[in-house]
PDB file of C-alpha atoms and ligand atoms in Angstrom:
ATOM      1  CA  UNK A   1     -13.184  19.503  11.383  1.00 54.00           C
ATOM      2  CA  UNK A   2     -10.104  17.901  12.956  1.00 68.00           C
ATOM      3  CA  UNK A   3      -6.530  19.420  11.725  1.00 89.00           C
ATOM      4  CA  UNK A   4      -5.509  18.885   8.325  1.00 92.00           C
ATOM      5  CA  UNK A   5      -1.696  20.304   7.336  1.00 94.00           C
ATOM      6  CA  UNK A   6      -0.121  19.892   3.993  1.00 95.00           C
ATOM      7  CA  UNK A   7       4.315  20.638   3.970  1.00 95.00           C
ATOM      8  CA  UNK A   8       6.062  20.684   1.125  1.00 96.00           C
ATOM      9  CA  UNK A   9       9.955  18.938   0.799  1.00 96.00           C
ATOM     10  CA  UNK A  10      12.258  19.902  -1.960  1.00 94.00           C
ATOM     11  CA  UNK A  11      12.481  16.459  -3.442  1.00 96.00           C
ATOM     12  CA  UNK A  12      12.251  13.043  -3.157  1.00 97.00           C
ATOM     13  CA  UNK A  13      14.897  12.248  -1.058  1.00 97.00           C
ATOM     14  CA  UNK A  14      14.013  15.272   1.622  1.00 98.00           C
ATOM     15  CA  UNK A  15      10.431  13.828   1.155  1.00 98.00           C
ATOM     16  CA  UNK A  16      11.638  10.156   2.631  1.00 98.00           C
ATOM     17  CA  UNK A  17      14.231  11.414   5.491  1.00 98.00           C
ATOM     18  CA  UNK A  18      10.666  13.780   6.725  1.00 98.00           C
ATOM     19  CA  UNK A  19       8.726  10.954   7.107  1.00 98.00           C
ATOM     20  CA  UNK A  20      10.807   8.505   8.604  1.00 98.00           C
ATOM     21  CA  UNK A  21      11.200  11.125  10.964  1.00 98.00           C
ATOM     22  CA  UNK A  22       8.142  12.095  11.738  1.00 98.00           C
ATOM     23  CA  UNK A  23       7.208   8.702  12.616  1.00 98.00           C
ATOM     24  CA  UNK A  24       9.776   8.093  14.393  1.00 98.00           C
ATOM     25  CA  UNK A  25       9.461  10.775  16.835  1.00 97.00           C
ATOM     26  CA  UNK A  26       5.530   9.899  16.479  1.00 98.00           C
ATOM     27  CA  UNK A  27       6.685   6.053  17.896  1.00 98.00           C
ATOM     28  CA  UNK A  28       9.587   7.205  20.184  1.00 97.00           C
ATOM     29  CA  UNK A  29       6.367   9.042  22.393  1.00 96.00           C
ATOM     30  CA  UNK A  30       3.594   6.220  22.833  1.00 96.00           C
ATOM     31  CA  UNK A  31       2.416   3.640  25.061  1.00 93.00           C
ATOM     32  CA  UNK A  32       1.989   0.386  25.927  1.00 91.00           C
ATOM     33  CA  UNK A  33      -0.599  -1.095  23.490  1.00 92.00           C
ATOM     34  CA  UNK A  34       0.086   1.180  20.501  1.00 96.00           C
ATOM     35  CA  UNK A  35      -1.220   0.185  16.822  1.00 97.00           C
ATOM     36  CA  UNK A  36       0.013   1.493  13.615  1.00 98.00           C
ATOM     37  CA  UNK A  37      -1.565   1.109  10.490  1.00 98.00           C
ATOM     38  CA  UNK A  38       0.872   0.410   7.565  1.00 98.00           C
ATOM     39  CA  UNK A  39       0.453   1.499   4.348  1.00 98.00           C
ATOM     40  CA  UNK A  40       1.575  -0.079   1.088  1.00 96.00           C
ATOM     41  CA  UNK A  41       2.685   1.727  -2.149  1.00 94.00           C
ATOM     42  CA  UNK A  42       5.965   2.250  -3.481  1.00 96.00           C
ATOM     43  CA  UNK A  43       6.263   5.313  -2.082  1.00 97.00           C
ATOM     44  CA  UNK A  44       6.739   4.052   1.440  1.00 98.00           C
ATOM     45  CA  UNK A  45       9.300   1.786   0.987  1.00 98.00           C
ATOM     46  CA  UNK A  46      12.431   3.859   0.933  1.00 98.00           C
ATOM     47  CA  UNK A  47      10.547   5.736   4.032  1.00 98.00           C
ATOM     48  CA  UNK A  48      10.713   1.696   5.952  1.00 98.00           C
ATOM     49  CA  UNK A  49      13.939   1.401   4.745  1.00 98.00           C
ATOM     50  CA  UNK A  50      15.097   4.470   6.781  1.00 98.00           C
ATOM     51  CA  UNK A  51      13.003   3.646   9.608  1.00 98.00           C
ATOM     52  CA  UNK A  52      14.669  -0.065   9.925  1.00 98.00           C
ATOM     53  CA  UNK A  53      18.123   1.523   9.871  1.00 97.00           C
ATOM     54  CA  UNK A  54      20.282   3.505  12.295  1.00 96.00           C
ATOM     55  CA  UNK A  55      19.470   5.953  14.444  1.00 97.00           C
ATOM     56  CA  UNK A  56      15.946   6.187  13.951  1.00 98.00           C
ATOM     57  CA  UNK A  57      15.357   2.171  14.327  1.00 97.00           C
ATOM     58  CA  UNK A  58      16.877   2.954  18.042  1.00 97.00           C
ATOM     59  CA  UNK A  59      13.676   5.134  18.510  1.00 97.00           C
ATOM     60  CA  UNK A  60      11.086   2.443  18.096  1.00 97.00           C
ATOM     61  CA  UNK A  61       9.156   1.053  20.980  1.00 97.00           C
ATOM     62  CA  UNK A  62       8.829  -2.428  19.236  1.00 96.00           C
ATOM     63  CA  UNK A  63       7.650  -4.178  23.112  1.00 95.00           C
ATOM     64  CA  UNK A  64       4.750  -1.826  22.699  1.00 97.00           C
ATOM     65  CA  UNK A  65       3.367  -1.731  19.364  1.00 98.00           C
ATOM     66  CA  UNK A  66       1.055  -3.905  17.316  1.00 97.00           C
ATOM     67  CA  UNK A  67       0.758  -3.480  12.888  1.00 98.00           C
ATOM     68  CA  UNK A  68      -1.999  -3.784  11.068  1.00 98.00           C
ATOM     69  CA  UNK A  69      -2.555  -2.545   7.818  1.00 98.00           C
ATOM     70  CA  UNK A  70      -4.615  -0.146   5.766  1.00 98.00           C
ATOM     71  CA  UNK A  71      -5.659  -2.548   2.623  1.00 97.00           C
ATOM     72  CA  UNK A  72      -3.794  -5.697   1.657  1.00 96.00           C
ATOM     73  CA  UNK A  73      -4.369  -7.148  -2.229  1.00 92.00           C
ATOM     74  CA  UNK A  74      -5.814 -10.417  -2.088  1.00 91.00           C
ATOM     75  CA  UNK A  75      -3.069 -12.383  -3.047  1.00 89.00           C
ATOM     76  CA  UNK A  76      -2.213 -15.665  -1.664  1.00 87.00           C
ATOM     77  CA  UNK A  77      -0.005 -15.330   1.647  1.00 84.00           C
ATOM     78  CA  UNK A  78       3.758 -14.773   0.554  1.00 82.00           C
ATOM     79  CA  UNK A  79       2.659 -13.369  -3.028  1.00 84.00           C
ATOM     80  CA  UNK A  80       5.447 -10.874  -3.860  1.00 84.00           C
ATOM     81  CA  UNK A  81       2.257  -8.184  -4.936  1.00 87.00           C
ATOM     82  CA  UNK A  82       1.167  -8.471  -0.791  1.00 91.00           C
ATOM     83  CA  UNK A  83       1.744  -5.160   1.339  1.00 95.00           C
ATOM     84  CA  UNK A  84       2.432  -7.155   4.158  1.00 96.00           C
ATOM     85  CA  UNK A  85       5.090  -9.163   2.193  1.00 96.00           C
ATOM     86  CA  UNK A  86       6.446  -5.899   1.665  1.00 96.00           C
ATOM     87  CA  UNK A  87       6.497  -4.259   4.682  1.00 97.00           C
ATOM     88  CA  UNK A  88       7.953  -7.724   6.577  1.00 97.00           C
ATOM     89  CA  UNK A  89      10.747  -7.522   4.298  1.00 97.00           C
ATOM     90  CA  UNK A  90      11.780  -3.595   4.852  1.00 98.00           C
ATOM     91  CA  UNK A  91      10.300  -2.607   8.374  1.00 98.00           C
ATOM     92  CA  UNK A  92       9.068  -5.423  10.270  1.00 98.00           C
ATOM     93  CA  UNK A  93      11.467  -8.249  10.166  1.00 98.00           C
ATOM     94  CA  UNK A  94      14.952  -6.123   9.978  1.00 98.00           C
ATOM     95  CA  UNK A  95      13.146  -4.105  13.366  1.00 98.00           C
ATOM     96  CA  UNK A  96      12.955  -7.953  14.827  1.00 97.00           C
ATOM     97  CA  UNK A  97       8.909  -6.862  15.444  1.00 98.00           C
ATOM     98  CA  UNK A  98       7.788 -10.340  16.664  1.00 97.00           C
ATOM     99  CA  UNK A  99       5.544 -12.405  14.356  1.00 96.00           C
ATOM    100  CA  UNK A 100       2.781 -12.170  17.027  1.00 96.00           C
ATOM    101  CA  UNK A 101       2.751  -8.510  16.841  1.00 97.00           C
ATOM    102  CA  UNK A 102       2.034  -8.644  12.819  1.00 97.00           C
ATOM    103  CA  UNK A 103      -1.288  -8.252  12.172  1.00 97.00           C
ATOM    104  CA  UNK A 104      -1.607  -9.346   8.318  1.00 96.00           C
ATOM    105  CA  UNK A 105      -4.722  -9.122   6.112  1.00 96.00           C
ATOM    106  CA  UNK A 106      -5.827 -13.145   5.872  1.00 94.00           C
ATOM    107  CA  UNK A 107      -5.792 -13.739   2.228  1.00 90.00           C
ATOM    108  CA  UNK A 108      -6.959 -17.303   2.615  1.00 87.00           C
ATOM    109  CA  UNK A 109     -10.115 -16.610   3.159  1.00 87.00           C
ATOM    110  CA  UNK A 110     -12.734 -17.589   0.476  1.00 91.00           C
ATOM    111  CA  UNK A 111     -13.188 -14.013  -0.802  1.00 93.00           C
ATOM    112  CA  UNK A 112     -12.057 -10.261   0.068  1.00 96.00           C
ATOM    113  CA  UNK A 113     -15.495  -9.901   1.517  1.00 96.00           C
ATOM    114  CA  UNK A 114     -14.500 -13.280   4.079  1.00 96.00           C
ATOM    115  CA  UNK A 115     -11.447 -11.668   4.620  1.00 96.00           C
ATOM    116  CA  UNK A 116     -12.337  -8.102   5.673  1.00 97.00           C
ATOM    117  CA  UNK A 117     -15.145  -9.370   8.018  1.00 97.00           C
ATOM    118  CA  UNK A 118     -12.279 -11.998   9.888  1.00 97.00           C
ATOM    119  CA  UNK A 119      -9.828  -8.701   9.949  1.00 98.00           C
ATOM    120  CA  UNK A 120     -12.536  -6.444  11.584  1.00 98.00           C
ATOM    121  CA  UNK A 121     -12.917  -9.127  13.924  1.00 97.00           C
ATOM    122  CA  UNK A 122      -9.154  -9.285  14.615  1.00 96.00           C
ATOM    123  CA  UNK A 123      -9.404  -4.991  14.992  1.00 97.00           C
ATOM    124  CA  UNK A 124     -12.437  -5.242  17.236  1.00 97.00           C
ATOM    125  CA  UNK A 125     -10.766  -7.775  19.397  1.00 96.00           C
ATOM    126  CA  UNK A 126      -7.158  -5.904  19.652  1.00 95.00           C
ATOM    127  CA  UNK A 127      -9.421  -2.387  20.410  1.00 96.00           C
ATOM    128  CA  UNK A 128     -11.554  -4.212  22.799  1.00 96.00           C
ATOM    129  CA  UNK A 129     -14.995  -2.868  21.378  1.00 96.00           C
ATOM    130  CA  UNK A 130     -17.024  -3.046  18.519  1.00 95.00           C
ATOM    131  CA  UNK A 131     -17.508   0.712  18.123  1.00 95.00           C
ATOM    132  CA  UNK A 132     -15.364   3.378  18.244  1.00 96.00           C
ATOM    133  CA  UNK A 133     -15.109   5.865  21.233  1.00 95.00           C
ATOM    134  CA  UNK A 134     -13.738   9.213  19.587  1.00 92.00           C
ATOM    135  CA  UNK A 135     -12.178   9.341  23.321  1.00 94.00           C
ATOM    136  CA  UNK A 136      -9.986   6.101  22.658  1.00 96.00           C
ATOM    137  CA  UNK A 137      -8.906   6.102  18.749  1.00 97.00           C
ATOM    138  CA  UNK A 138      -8.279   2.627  17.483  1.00 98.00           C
ATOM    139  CA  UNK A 139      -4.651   3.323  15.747  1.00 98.00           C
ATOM    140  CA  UNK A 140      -1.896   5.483  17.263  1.00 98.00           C
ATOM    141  CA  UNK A 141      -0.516   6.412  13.690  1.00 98.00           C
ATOM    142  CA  UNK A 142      -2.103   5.730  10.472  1.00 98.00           C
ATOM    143  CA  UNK A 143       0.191   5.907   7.246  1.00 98.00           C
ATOM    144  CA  UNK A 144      -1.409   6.277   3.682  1.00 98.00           C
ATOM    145  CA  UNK A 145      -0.300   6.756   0.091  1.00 98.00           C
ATOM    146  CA  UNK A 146      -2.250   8.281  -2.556  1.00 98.00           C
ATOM    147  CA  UNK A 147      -2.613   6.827  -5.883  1.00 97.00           C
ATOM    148  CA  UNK A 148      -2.541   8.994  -9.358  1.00 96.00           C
ATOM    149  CA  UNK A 149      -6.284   9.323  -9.467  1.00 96.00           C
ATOM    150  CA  UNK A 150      -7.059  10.147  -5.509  1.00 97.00           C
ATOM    151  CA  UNK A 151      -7.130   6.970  -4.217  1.00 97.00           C
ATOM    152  CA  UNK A 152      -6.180   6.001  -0.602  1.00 97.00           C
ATOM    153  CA  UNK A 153      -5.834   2.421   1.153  1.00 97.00           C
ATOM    154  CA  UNK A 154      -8.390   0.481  -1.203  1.00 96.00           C
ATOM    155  CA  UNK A 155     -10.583   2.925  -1.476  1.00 97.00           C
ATOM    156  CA  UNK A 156     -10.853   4.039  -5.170  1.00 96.00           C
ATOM    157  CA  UNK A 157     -13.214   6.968  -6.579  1.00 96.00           C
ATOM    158  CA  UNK A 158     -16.774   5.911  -7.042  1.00 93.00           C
ATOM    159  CA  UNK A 159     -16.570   2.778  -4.745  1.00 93.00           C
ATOM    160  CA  UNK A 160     -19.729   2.126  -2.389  1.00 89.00           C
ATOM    161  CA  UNK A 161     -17.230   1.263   0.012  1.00 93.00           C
ATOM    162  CA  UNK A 162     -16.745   4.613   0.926  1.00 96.00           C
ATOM    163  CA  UNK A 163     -20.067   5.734   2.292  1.00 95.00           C
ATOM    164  CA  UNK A 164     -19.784   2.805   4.436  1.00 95.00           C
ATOM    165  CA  UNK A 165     -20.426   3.487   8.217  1.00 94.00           C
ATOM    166  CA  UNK A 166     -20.874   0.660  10.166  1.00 95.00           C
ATOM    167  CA  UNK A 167     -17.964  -1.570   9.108  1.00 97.00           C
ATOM    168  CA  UNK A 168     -14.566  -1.301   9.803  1.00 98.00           C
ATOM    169  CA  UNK A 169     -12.957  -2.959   6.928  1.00 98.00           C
ATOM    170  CA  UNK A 170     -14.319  -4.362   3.720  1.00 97.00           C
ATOM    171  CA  UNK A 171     -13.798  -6.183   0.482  1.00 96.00           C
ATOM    172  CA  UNK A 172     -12.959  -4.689  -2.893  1.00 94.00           C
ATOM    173  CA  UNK A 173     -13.726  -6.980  -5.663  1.00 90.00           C
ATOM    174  CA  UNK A 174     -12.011  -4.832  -8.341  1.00 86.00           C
ATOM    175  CA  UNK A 175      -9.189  -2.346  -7.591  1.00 78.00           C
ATOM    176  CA  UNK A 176      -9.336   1.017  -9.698  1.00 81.00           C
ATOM    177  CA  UNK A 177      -5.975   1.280 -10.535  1.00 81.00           C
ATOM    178  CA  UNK A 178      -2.541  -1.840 -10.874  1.00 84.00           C
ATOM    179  CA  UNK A 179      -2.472  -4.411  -9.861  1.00 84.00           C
ATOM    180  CA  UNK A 180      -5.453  -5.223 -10.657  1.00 89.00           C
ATOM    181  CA  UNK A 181      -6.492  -8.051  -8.053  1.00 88.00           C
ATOM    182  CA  UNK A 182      -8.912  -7.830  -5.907  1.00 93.00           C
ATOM    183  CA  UNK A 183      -8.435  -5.607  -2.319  1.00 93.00           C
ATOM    184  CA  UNK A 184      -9.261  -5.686   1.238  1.00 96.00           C
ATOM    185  CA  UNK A 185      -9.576  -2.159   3.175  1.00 97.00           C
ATOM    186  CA  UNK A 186     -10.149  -0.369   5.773  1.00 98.00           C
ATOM    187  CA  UNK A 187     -13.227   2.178   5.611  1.00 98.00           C
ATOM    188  CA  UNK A 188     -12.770   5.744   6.541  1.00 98.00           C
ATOM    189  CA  UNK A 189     -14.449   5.422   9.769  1.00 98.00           C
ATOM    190  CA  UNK A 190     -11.735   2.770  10.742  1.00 98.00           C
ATOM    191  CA  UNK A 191      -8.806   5.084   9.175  1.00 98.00           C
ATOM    192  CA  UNK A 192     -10.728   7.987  11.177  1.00 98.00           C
ATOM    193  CA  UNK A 193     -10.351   6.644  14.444  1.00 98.00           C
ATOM    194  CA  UNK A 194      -6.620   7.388  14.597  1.00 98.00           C
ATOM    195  CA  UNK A 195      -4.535  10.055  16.647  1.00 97.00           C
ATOM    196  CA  UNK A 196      -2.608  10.797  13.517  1.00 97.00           C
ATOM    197  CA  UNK A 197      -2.840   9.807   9.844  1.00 98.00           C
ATOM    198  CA  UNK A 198       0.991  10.532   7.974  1.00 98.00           C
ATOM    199  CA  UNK A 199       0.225  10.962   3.966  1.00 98.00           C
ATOM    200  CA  UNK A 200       3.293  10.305   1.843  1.00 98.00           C
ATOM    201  CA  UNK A 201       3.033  11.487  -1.765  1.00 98.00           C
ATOM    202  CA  UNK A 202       5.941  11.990  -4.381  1.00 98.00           C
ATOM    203  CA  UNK A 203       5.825  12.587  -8.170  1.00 97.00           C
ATOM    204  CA  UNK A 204       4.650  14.319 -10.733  1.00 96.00           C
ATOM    205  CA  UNK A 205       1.746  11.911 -11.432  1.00 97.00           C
ATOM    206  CA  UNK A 206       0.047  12.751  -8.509  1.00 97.00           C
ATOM    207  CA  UNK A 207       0.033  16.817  -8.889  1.00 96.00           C
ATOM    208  CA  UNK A 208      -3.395  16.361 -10.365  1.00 96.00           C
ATOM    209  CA  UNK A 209      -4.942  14.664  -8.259  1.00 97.00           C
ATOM    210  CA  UNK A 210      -3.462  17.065  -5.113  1.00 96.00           C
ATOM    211  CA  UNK A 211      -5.037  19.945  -7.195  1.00 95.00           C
ATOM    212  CA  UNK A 212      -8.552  18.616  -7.007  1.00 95.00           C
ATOM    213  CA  UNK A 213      -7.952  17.553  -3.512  1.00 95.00           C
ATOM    214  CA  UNK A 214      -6.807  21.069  -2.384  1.00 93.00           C
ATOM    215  CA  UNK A 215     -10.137  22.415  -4.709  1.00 92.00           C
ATOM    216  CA  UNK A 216     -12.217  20.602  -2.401  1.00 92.00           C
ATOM    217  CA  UNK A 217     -13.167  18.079  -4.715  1.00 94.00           C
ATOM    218  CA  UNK A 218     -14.584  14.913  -3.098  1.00 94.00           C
ATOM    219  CA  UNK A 219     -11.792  12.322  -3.594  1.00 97.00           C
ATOM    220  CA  UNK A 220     -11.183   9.096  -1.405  1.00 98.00           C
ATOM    221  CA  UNK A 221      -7.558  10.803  -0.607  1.00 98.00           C
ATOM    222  CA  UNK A 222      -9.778  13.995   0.867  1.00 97.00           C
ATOM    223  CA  UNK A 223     -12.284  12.028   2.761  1.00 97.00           C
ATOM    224  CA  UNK A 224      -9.631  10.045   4.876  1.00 97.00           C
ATOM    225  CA  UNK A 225      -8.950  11.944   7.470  1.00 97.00           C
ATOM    226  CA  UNK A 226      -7.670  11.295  11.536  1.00 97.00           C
ATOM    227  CA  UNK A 227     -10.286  12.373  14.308  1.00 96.00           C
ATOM    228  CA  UNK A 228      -6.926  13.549  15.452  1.00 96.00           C
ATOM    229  CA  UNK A 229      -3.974  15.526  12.774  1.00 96.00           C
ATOM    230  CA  UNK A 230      -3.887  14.707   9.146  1.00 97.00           C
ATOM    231  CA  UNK A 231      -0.340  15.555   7.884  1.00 97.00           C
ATOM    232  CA  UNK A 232       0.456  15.803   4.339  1.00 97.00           C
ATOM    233  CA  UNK A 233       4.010  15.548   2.989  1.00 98.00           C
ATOM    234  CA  UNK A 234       4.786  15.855  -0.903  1.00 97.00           C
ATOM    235  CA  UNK A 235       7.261  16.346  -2.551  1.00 97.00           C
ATOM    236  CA  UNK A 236       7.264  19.218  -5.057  1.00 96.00           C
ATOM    237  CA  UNK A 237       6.928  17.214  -8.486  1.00 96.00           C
ATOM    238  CA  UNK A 238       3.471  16.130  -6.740  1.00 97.00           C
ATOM    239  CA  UNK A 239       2.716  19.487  -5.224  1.00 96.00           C
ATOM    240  CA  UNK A 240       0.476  22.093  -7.391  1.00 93.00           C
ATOM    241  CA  UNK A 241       1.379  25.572  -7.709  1.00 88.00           C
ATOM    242  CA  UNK A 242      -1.126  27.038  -4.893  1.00 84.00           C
ATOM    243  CA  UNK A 243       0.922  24.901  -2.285  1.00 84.00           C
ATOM    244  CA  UNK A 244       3.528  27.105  -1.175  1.00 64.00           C
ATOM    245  CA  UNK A 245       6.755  25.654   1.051  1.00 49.00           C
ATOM    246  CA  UNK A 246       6.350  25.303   4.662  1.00 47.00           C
ATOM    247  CA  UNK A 247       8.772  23.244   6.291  1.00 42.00           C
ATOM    248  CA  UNK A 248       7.663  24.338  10.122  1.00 38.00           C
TER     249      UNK A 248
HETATM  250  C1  6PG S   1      -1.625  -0.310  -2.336  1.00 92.75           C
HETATM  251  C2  6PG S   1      -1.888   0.864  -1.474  1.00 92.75           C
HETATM  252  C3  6PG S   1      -2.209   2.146  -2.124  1.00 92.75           C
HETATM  253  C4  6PG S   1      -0.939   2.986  -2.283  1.00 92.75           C
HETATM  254  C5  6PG S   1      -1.151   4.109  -3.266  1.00 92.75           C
HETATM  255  C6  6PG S   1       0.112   4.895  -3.507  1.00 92.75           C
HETATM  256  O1  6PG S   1      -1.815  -1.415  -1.908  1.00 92.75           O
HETATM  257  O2  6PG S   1      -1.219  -0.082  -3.480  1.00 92.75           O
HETATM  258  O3  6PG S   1      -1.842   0.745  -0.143  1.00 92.75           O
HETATM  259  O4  6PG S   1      -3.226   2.869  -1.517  1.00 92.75           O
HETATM  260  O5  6PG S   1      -0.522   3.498  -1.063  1.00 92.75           O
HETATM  261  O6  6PG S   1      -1.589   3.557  -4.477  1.00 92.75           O
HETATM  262  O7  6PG S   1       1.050   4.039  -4.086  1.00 92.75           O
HETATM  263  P1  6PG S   1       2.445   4.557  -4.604  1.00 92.75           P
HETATM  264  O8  6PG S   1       3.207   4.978  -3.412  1.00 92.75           O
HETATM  265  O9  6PG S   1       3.056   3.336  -5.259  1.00 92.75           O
HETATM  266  O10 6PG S   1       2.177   5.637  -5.567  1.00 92.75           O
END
């Protein structure tokens, strides 16, 4: 099993400078053709915020990366509930990341279903293939929340979406937890084929869910993993007791 590391930060705010830089020293270091996969949440907006803003904004390679995005809710384009609207607003456009370079979930398709099989497309034709060479991994970085009851991207506990195999991103007709619209995701083999996958967790709401995670239990949070590291950073409201600080 690939690398899986969980860390510890004091607080919130020690939580949101450790993951703006880690992925900014993740960016500052690759090449041409790079994709990240953005995340939405609240969590990781305070985390783009840092990101868009001096020094670490100096760090990021913006001529050589393309973002795409982890699950989108199916709201129209420009609906104030869409990740991408979110992550325009506090990463993308203050970074001046060209529009070409934004790779938004289409949310004008005629269902989520539509919409995941034109996104795939759009993946498979940015990766070059329609299957995945563990030697080449689609996404340079992939960054992920995790809801209150072990969620991650779209995928919610209990969904047949998560035993999927062959696709790389599909519909979710009815999300497990607010807002309650519809989703479009990414499946775990797409999240998978990543160099590194960054969780961000904070709050006390989430402890629970960590504690089954870290007892092995079978949530969507502990089945998305990188072929390459999985880093975990919480913050200690989220954190259970049997996760001690480690801030190497
Ligand atoms: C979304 C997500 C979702 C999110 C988690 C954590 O569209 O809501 O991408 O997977 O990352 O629910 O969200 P919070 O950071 O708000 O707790």
């Amino acid at each position: 099993m690939a690398d899986r590391h969980f860390v510890v930060l004091d607080d919130h705010d020690t939580l949101v400078a450790a993951a703006a830089e880690r992925i900014a020293s993740l960016l500052e270091r690759v090449d041409e053709h790079a994709a990240v996969c953005l995340t939405g949440g609240s969590t990781i907006v305070p985390v783009y915020r840092r990101l868009a803003a001096r020094p670490l904004r100096e760090k990021i390679p913006i001529g050589r990366i393309d973002w795409f995005f982890g699950d989108e809710r199916f709201v129209p384009a420009g609906h104030g509930l869409s990740n991408a609207v979110q992550a325009r607003e506090v990463l993308l456009d203050p970074l001046g990341v060209p529009p070409a370079r934004i790779h938004a979930m289409p949310t004008d398709a005629p269902d989520p279903d539509a919409a995941a099989r034109r996104y795939e497309g759009a993946l498979m034709a940015h990766y070059g293939a329609d299957r995945f060479d563990r030697a080449r991994p689609l996404f340079d970085l992939v960054l992920l929340g995790m809801g209150a009851d072990g969620h991650a991207a779209s995928l919610f506990p209990g969904a047949d979406g998560l035993d999927e195999r062959e696709r790389w991103v599909i519909g979710v007709d009815m999300a497990g937890q607010p807002p309650l619209v519809p989703r479009v995701t990414l499946t775990l083999p797409a999240l998978a084929s990543s160099r590194a996958m960054l969780f961000i967790v904070s709050g006390r709401d989430k402890r629970a869910a960590l504690s089954r995670i870290l007892a092995g239990d079978d949530l969507p949070a502990a089945r998305a993993r990188s072929a390459g590291e999985t880093l975990w950073l919480v913050d200690r409201a989220a954190a259970p007791d049997t996760l001690t600080k480690d801030l190497s």
